[in-house]
Backbone as ProteinMPNN parsed JSONL, in Angstrom:
{"seq_chain_A": "MAQTLRSQSPLALINRDIKEHPKENTFAAATLVLGLVALITAAFPGLHLVSSWAGLFGVLAGAYGQMISATTGERSILVVGLGASALGFFLGMSNGGLFGGLLG", "coords_chain_A": {"N_chain_A": [[0.909, -1.12, -0.02], [0.717, 2.06, -0.957], [1.764, 4.927, 0.641], [1.958, 8.415, 1.645], [4.679, 9.967, 2.95], [4.999, 11.739, 5.897], [6.242, 14.699, 7.344], [7.808, 14.891, 10.652], [7.451, 17.269, 12.067], [6.404, 19.702, 14.428], [4.388, 21.339, 13.251], [3.448, 19.693, 11.386], [1.833, 18.113, 12.945], [-0.221, 19.774, 13.573], [-1.163, 20.793, 10.969], [-2.777, 18.665, 9.517], [-3.859, 18.313, 6.933], [-1.881, 18.757, 5.136], [-1.473, 21.126, 4.123], [-0.398, 24.686, 4.212], [-1.309, 26.736, 6.834], [-0.708, 29.79, 7.577], [-1.965, 31.998, 8.797], [-4.016, 30.981, 10.491], [-2.492, 29.285, 12.154], [-0.991, 31.273, 13.471], [-2.765, 32.548, 15.027], [-3.628, 30.546, 16.667], [-1.216, 29.927, 18.144], [-0.694, 32.494, 19.206], [-2.94, 32.705, 20.919], [-2.523, 30.642, 22.621], [-0.178, 31.375, 23.801], [-0.876, 33.834, 24.953], [-2.847, 33.007, 26.649], [-1.207, 31.455, 28.537], [0.31, 33.349, 29.609], [-1.652, 35.038, 30.809], [-2.693, 33.051, 32.746], [-0.488, 32.589, 34.317], [0.423, 35.015, 35.364], [-1.899, 35.603, 36.823], [-1.583, 34.26, 39.172], [-0.237, 35.947, 40.829], [-1.545, 38.492, 42.672], [-0.871, 41.275, 42.299], [-0.24, 41.619, 39.757], [-2.592, 41.907, 38.283], [-3.397, 43.704, 36.182], [-1.88, 42.871, 34.036], [-2.731, 40.331, 33.802], [-5.439, 40.322, 33.412], [-5.767, 41.844, 31.038], [-4.183, 40.342, 29.188], [-5.634, 38.062, 29.17], [-8.107, 38.928, 28.204], [-7.475, 39.756, 25.585], [-6.575, 37.242, 24.76], [-8.915, 35.789, 24.808], [-10.375, 37.076, 22.874], [-8.749, 36.744, 20.599], [-8.665, 33.905, 20.32], [-11.423, 33.35, 19.978], [-11.752, 34.409, 17.482], [-9.9, 32.923, 16.112], [-10.976, 30.287, 16.316], [-13.213, 30.683, 14.587], [-11.985, 30.814, 12.064], [-10.322, 28.573, 11.78], [-8.96, 25.668, 10.425], [-8.15, 22.998, 10.839], [-8.276, 20.112, 12.987], [-6.209, 19.968, 14.876], [-5.382, 22.748, 15.13], [-7.739, 23.825, 16.323], [-7.769, 22.362, 18.81], [-5.652, 23.285, 20.082], [-6.525, 25.996, 20.19], [-8.642, 25.723, 21.924], [-7.408, 24.883, 24.348], [-5.894, 27.258, 24.787], [-7.893, 29.26, 24.937], [-9.26, 28.52, 27.214], [-7.37, 28.732, 29.2], [-6.983, 31.512, 28.836], [-9.388, 32.618, 29.452], [-9.685, 31.796, 32.254], [-7.535, 33.156, 33.37], [-8.333, 35.706, 32.815], [-10.617, 35.992, 34.369], [-9.641, 35.619, 36.891], [-7.926, 37.706, 37.05], [-9.785, 39.831, 36.88], [-11.014, 39.488, 39.33], [-9.162, 40.224, 41.075], [-8.721, 42.965, 40.666], [-9.297, 43.988, 38.286], [-9.419, 45.379, 34.835], [-8.581, 48.029, 34.805], [-7.934, 48.573, 37.481], [-8.087, 50.744, 39.491], [-6.767, 52.668, 38.249], [-8.174, 54.374, 36.849], [-10.432, 56.795, 38.037]], "CA_chain_A": [[-0.042, 0.012, -0.075], [1.574, 3.16, -1.094], [1.346, 6.062, 1.455], [2.808, 9.428, 1.504], [5.307, 10.115, 4.129], [4.704, 13.14, 6.457], [7.284, 15.021, 8.278], [7.366, 14.902, 11.978], [7.645, 18.471, 12.703], [5.18, 20.101, 15.265], [3.49, 21.88, 12.357], [2.75, 18.639, 10.77], [0.696, 17.647, 13.757], [-1.398, 20.725, 13.547], [-1.711, 20.844, 9.701], [-2.996, 17.445, 9.098], [-4.259, 18.329, 5.615], [-0.6, 18.898, 4.414], [-1.593, 22.557, 3.449], [0.02, 25.588, 5.122], [-2.306, 27.691, 7.303], [-0.038, 30.624, 8.474], [-2.751, 32.903, 9.562], [-4.622, 30.138, 11.36], [-1.547, 28.818, 13.059], [-0.578, 32.344, 14.242], [-3.94, 32.812, 15.941], [-3.584, 29.438, 17.548], [-0.054, 30.165, 18.938], [-0.983, 33.661, 19.968], [-4.018, 32.351, 21.91], [-1.857, 29.763, 23.643], [0.809, 32.28, 24.624], [-1.559, 35.029, 25.797], [-3.518, 32.152, 27.879], [-0.177, 31.161, 29.44], [0.726, 34.611, 30.295], [-2.711, 35.438, 31.76], [-2.747, 32.124, 33.819], [0.762, 32.539, 35.111], [0.372, 36.285, 36.058], [-3.08, 35.52, 37.682], [-1.085, 33.694, 40.46], [0.202, 37.105, 41.513], [-2.613, 39.603, 42.618], [-0.312, 42.491, 42.029], [-0.099, 41.774, 38.224], [-3.976, 41.844, 37.759], [-3.538, 44.314, 34.973], [-1.273, 41.974, 32.855], [-3.436, 39.012, 33.707], [-6.853, 40.528, 32.885], [-5.644, 42.396, 29.543], [-3.775, 39.251, 28.391], [-6.821, 37.207, 29.187], [-9.162, 39.521, 27.349], [-6.885, 39.575, 24.26], [-6.494, 35.846, 24.373], [-10.285, 35.24, 24.394], [-10.764, 37.59, 21.486], [-7.996, 36.058, 19.528], [-9.079, 32.627, 20.324], [-12.682, 33.335, 19.299], [-11.568, 34.646, 15.994], [-9.196, 31.739, 15.482], [-12.077, 29.327, 16.098], [-14.034, 30.873, 13.395], [-11.193, 30.712, 10.722], [-9.519, 27.432, 11.999], [-9.083, 24.805, 9.354], [-7.848, 21.614, 11.291], [-8.558, 19.782, 14.261], [-5.107, 20.35, 15.638], [-5.594, 24.038, 15.41], [-8.935, 23.96, 17.265], [-7.41, 21.801, 20.003], [-4.664, 24.41, 20.651], [-7.276, 27.237, 20.426], [-9.582, 25.462, 23.058], [-6.633, 25.04, 25.509], [-5.454, 28.631, 24.964], [-9.166, 29.868, 25.378], [-9.551, 28.003, 28.625], [-6.338, 29.466, 30.095], [-7.029, 32.916, 28.769], [-10.548, 32.844, 30.335], [-9.35, 31.562, 33.669], [-6.644, 34.178, 33.785], [-8.982, 36.877, 32.708], [-11.584, 36.014, 35.397], [-8.808, 35.847, 38.129], [-7.424, 39.164, 36.992], [-10.839, 40.709, 37.14], [-11.482, 39.299, 40.676], [-8.131, 40.805, 41.856], [-8.689, 44.345, 40.407], [-9.894, 44.418, 36.894], [-8.758, 45.955, 33.693], [-7.929, 49.264, 35.205], [-7.554, 48.445, 38.721], [-7.887, 51.883, 40.347], [-6.057, 53.752, 37.517], [-9.205, 55.417, 36.355], [-11.449, 56.956, 38.987]], "C_chain_A": [[0.908, 1.223, -0.064], [0.909, 4.409, -0.215], [2.307, 7.169, 1.419], [3.489, 9.484, 2.995], [5.276, 11.595, 4.583], [5.93, 13.41, 7.322], [6.83, 14.961, 9.658], [7.612, 16.075, 12.775], [6.287, 18.802, 13.522], [4.174, 20.65, 14.318], [2.657, 20.832, 11.564], [1.663, 17.948, 11.672], [-0.432, 18.577, 13.765], [-1.961, 20.788, 12.077], [-1.812, 19.47, 9.125], [-3.32, 17.25, 7.554], [-3.109, 18.573, 4.645], [-0.637, 20.308, 3.634], [-0.931, 23.44, 4.657], [-1.12, 26.498, 5.588], [-1.53, 28.844, 8.154], [-0.891, 31.484, 9.312], [-3.414, 32.16, 10.751], [-3.713, 29.643, 12.588], [-1.034, 29.859, 13.967], [-1.614, 32.728, 15.339], [-3.902, 31.673, 17.013], [-2.394, 29.601, 18.615], [-0.248, 31.419, 19.701], [-1.974, 33.364, 21.082], [-3.321, 31.646, 23.048], [-0.949, 30.544, 24.452], [0.165, 33.298, 25.506], [-2.377, 34.197, 26.974], [-2.449, 31.81, 28.949], [0.244, 32.369, 30.232], [-0.386, 35.126, 31.248], [-2.9, 34.39, 32.954], [-1.585, 32.232, 34.795], [0.766, 33.847, 35.997], [-0.938, 36.448, 36.98], [-2.788, 34.999, 39.048], [-0.661, 34.772, 41.372], [-0.809, 38.309, 41.546], [-2.111, 40.861, 42.251], [-0.106, 42.629, 40.508], [-1.508, 41.537, 37.569], [-4.155, 42.523, 36.412], [-3.086, 43.525, 33.834], [-2.211, 40.799, 32.723], [-4.91, 39.32, 32.962], [-6.711, 41.082, 31.431], [-5.183, 41.291, 28.72], [-4.906, 38.21, 28.182], [-7.836, 37.524, 28.127], [-8.706, 39.407, 26.052], [-6.861, 38.147, 23.762], [-7.838, 35.265, 24.014], [-10.714, 35.769, 23.211], [-9.998, 36.953, 20.425], [-8.439, 34.622, 19.271], [-10.516, 32.372, 19.634], [-12.643, 33.539, 17.9], [-10.852, 33.439, 15.357], [-10.095, 30.611, 15.448], [-12.765, 29.446, 14.864], [-13.294, 30.556, 12.069], [-10.423, 29.356, 10.842], [-9.856, 26.464, 10.909], [-8.871, 23.3, 9.73], [-8.304, 21.491, 12.641], [-7.514, 20.074, 15.256], [-5.133, 21.819, 16.151], [-6.613, 24.292, 16.545], [-8.541, 23.398, 18.568], [-6.556, 22.884, 20.799], [-5.482, 25.553, 21.039], [-8.144, 26.805, 21.673], [-8.661, 25.498, 24.399], [-6.268, 26.523, 25.809], [-6.694, 29.535, 25.436], [-9.446, 29.635, 26.81], [-8.642, 28.788, 29.619], [-6.489, 30.95, 30.061], [-8.248, 33.412, 29.605], [-10.344, 32.796, 31.812], [-8.563, 32.675, 34.134], [-7.313, 35.507, 33.772], [-9.944, 37.033, 33.898], [-10.741, 36.265, 36.801], [-8.227, 37.184, 38.178], [-8.513, 40.157, 37.36], [-11.1, 40.57, 38.632], [-10.319, 40.052, 41.609], [-8.053, 42.306, 41.593], [-9.196, 44.885, 39.204], [-8.907, 44.9, 35.896], [-7.995, 47.231, 33.977], [-7.352, 49.412, 36.476], [-7.181, 49.791, 39.549], [-7.176, 52.979, 39.461], [-6.929, 54.802, 37.037], [-10.259, 55.493, 37.438], [-11.027, 56.698, 40.259]], "O_chain_A": [[1.791, 1.33, 0.787], [-0.252, 4.787, -0.368], [3.48, 6.894, 1.165], [2.911, 9.105, 4.014], [5.485, 12.527, 3.807], [6.54, 12.522, 7.918], [5.626, 14.973, 9.913], [7.932, 16.007, 13.962], [5.232, 18.218, 13.274], [3.004, 20.403, 14.612], [1.502, 21.0, 11.171], [0.733, 17.305, 11.183], [-1.567, 18.144, 13.964], [-3.184, 20.833, 11.948], [-0.984, 19.115, 8.287], [-3.083, 16.184, 6.986], [-3.334, 18.597, 3.435], [0.084, 20.542, 2.665], [-0.908, 23.048, 5.824], [-1.852, 26.998, 4.733], [-1.702, 28.849, 9.372], [-0.568, 31.697, 10.481], [-3.378, 32.648, 11.88], [-4.102, 29.604, 13.755], [-0.657, 29.55, 15.098], [-1.261, 33.178, 16.429], [-4.15, 31.945, 18.188], [-2.605, 29.422, 19.815], [0.052, 31.387, 20.895], [-1.737, 33.843, 22.191], [-3.478, 31.967, 24.226], [-0.923, 30.415, 25.676], [0.592, 33.577, 26.626], [-2.525, 34.687, 28.093], [-2.747, 31.867, 30.142], [0.493, 32.3, 31.436], [-0.095, 35.59, 32.351], [-3.235, 34.815, 34.06], [-1.744, 31.977, 35.988], [1.064, 33.795, 37.191], [-0.996, 37.362, 37.803], [-3.556, 35.208, 39.988], [-0.699, 34.589, 42.589], [-0.911, 39.048, 40.568], [-2.959, 41.651, 41.838], [0.188, 43.732, 40.048], [-1.592, 41.034, 36.449], [-4.926, 42.054, 35.575], [-3.738, 43.461, 32.791], [-2.454, 40.326, 31.613], [-5.377, 38.606, 32.074], [-7.582, 40.745, 30.629], [-5.668, 41.177, 27.595], [-5.046, 37.601, 27.121], [-8.33, 36.711, 27.346], [-9.516, 38.938, 25.252], [-7.078, 37.852, 22.587], [-7.973, 34.425, 23.125], [-11.398, 35.071, 22.462], [-10.569, 36.631, 19.383], [-8.565, 34.196, 18.123], [-10.748, 31.414, 18.896], [-13.404, 32.931, 17.147], [-11.159, 33.014, 14.243], [-9.979, 29.892, 14.456], [-12.927, 28.477, 14.122], [-13.898, 30.097, 11.099], [-9.83, 29.046, 9.809], [-11.011, 26.445, 10.484], [-9.359, 22.425, 9.015], [-8.653, 22.429, 13.358], [-7.837, 20.404, 16.398], [-4.951, 22.11, 17.333], [-6.308, 24.905, 17.568], [-9.008, 23.993, 19.539], [-6.789, 23.244, 21.952], [-5.246, 26.116, 22.109], [-8.328, 27.707, 22.49], [-9.078, 26.057, 25.414], [-6.335, 26.961, 26.957], [-6.512, 30.45, 26.238], [-9.846, 30.551, 27.529], [-9.053, 29.363, 30.627], [-6.198, 31.633, 31.043], [-8.188, 34.41, 30.323], [-10.794, 33.681, 32.54], [-8.836, 33.176, 35.225], [-6.974, 36.38, 34.572], [-10.073, 38.149, 34.402], [-11.163, 37.021, 37.676], [-8.046, 37.754, 39.254], [-8.27, 41.162, 38.028], [-11.423, 41.609, 39.208], [-10.583, 40.417, 42.754], [-7.291, 42.935, 42.327], [-9.498, 46.072, 39.074], [-7.695, 44.832, 36.102], [-6.907, 47.465, 33.449], [-6.43, 50.2, 36.683], [-6.126, 49.889, 40.175], [-7.018, 54.109, 39.923], [-6.54, 55.953, 36.835], [-10.91, 54.502, 37.766], [-11.812, 56.798, 41.202]]}, "name": "protein", "num_of_chains": 1, "seq": "MAQTLRSQSPLALINRDIKEHPKENTFAAATLVLGLVALITAAFPGLHLVSSWAGLFGVLAGAYGQMISATTGERSILVVGLGASALGFFLGMSNGGLFGGLLG"}
């Protein structure tokens, strides 16, 4: 049985259809990074500004990324990034919010 050989790069696991998706992969990676930043900084109450803003941008990027995603691998990364972003956003909001006393 003749089968095509696929490379074992990390992008090969995301792009299962063997096509390049640079915009979709960028949104997936950005959502994951923003989610990790939001989640890590949420552990420190003094960094609630970073946590809440990174979480908000991660949720927005992840929502748009879900609409344009082309493969299941991209959607999987987006779901993990969205969860981390939302959790970091909510914890940042509970510690002081987006502006945290800077306005008013």
